[in-house]
PDB file of C-alpha atoms in Angstrom:
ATOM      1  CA  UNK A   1     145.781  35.554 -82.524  1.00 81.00           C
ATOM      2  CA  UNK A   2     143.799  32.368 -82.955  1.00 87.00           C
ATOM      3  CA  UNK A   3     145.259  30.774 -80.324  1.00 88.00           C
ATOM      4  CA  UNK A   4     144.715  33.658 -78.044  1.00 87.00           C
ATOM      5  CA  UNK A   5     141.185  33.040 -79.662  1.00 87.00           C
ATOM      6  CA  UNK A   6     141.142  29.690 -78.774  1.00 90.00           C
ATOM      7  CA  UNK A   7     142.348  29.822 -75.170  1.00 88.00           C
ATOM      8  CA  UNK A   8     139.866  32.906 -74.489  1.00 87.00           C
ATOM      9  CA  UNK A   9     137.019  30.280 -75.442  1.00 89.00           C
ATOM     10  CA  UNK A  10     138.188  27.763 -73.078  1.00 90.00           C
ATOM     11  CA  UNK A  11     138.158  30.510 -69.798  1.00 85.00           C
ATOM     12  CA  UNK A  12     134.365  30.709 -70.549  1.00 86.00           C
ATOM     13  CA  UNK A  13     132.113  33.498 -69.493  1.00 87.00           C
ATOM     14  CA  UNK A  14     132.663  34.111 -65.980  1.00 83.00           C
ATOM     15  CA  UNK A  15     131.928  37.678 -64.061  1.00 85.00           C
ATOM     16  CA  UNK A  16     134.265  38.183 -61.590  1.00 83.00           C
ATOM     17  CA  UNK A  17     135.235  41.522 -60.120  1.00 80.00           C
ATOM     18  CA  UNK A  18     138.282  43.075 -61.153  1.00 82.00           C
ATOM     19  CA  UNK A  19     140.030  43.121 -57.376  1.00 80.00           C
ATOM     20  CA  UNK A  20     138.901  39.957 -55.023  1.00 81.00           C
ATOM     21  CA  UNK A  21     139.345  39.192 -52.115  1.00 84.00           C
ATOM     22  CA  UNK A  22     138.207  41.122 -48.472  1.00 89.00           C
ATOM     23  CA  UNK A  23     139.813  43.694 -48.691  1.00 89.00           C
ATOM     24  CA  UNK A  24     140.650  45.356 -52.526  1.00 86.00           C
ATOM     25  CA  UNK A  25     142.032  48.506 -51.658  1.00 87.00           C
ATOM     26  CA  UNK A  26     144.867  46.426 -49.519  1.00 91.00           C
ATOM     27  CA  UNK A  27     145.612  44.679 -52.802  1.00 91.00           C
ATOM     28  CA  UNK A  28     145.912  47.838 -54.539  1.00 92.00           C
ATOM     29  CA  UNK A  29     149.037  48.033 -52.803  1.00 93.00           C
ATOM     30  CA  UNK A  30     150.391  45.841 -53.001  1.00 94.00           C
ATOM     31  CA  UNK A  31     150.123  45.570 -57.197  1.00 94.00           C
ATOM     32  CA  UNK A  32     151.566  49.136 -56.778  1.00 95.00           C
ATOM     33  CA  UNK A  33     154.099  47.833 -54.591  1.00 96.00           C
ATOM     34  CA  UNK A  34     155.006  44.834 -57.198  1.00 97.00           C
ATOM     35  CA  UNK A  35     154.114  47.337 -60.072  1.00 96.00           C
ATOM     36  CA  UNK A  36     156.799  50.114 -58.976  1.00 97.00           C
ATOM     37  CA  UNK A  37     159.671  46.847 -58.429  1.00 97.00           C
ATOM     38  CA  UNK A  38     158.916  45.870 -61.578  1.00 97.00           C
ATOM     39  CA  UNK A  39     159.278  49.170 -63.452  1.00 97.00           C
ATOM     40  CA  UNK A  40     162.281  49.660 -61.632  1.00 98.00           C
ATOM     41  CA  UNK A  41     163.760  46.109 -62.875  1.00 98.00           C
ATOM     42  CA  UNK A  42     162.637  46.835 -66.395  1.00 96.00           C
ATOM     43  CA  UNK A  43     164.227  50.383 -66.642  1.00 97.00           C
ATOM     44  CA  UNK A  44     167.734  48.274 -65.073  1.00 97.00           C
ATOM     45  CA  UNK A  45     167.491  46.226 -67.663  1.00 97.00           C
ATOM     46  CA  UNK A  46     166.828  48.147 -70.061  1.00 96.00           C
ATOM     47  CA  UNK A  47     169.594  50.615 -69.345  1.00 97.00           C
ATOM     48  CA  UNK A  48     172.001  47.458 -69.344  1.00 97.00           C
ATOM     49  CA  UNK A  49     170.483  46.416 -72.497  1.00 97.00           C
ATOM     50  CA  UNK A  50     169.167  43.237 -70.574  1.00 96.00           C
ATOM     51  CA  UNK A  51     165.470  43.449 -71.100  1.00 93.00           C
ATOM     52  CA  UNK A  52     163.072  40.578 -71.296  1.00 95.00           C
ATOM     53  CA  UNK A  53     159.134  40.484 -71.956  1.00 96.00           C
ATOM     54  CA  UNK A  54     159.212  38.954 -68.294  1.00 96.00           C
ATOM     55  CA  UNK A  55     159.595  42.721 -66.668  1.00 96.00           C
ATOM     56  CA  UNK A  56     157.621  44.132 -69.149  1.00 95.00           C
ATOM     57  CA  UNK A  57     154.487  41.864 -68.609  1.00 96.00           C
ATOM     58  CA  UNK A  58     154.726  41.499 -64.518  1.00 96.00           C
ATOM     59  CA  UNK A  59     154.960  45.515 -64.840  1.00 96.00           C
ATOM     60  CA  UNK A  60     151.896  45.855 -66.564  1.00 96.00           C
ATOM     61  CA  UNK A  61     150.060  43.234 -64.989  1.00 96.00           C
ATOM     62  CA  UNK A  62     150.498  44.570 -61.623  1.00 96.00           C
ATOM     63  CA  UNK A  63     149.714  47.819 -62.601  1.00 96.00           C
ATOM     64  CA  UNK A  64     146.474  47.279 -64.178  1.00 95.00           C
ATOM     65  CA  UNK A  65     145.521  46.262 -60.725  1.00 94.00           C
ATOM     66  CA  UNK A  66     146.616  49.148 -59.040  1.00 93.00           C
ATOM     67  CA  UNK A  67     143.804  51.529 -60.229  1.00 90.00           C
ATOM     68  CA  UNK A  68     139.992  51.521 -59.048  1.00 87.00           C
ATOM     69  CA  UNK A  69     138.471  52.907 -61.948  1.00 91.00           C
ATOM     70  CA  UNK A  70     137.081  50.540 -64.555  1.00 91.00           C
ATOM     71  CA  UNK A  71     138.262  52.303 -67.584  1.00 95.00           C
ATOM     72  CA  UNK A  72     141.816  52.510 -66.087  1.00 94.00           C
ATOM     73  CA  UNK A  73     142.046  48.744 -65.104  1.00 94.00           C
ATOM     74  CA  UNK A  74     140.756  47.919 -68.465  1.00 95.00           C
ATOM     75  CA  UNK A  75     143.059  50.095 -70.047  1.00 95.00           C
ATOM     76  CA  UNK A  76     146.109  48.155 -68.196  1.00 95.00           C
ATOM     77  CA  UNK A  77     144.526  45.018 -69.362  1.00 95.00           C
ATOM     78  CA  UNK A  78     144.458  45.828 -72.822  1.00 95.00           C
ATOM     79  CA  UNK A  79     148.257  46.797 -72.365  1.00 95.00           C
ATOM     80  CA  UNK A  80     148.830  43.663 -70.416  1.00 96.00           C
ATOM     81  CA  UNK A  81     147.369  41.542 -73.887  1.00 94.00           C
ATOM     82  CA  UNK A  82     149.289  43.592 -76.017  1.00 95.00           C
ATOM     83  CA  UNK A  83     152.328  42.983 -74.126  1.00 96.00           C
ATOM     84  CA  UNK A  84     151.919  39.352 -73.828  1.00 95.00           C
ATOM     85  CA  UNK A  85     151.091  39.291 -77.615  1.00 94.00           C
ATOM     86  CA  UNK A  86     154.095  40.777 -78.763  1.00 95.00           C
ATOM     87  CA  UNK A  87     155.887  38.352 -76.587  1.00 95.00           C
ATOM     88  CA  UNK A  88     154.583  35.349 -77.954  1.00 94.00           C
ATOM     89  CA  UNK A  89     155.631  37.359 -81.590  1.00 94.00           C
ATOM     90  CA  UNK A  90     158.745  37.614 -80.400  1.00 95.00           C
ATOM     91  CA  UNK A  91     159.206  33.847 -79.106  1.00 94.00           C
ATOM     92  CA  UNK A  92     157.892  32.628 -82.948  1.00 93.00           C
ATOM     93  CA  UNK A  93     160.233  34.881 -84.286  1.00 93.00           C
ATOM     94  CA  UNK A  94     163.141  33.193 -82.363  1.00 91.00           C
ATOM     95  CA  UNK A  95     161.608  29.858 -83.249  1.00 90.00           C
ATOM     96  CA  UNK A  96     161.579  30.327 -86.764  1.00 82.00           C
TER      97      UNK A  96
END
């Protein structure tokens, strides 16, 4: 977690709006588009017992952008870190 700490401080403070672009709802979309492939490739997988954190994460990345509601994209997001944390667990665990 410090690193994740430590990269965090190097991003800054910026305000940026959840969805750029011209045309958000066009986006939307598309991450549901990308979200819905990647669910799909992640339940193959995992069915096969093939899974990687690479399905998992693209999955919930996308899909945090699918929503328009604040609370719901920041609820993705804190699913996305999650994920990505317990991938990077995993990775030291492999290391080690």
């Amino acid at each position: 977690m410090a690193e994740v700490k430590s990269a965090r401080k190097v991003l800054g403070t910026r305000r940026l709006p959840a969805a750029g672009g011209e045309r958000p709802a066009k986006g939307r979309a598309y991450h549901l588009r990308q979200s819905n492939r990647w669910r799909a490739i992640e339940h193959s997988r995992t069915l096969a017992k093939t899974s990687g954190w690479d399905s998992a994460v693209l999955a919930a990345a996308f899909g945090a952008f699918t929503e328009s509601e604040p609370q719901h994209i920041r609820s993705g997001l804190v699913r996305l870190a999650a994920l990505a944390v317990a991938a990077v667990e995993s990775l030291d665990q492999e290391a080690a």
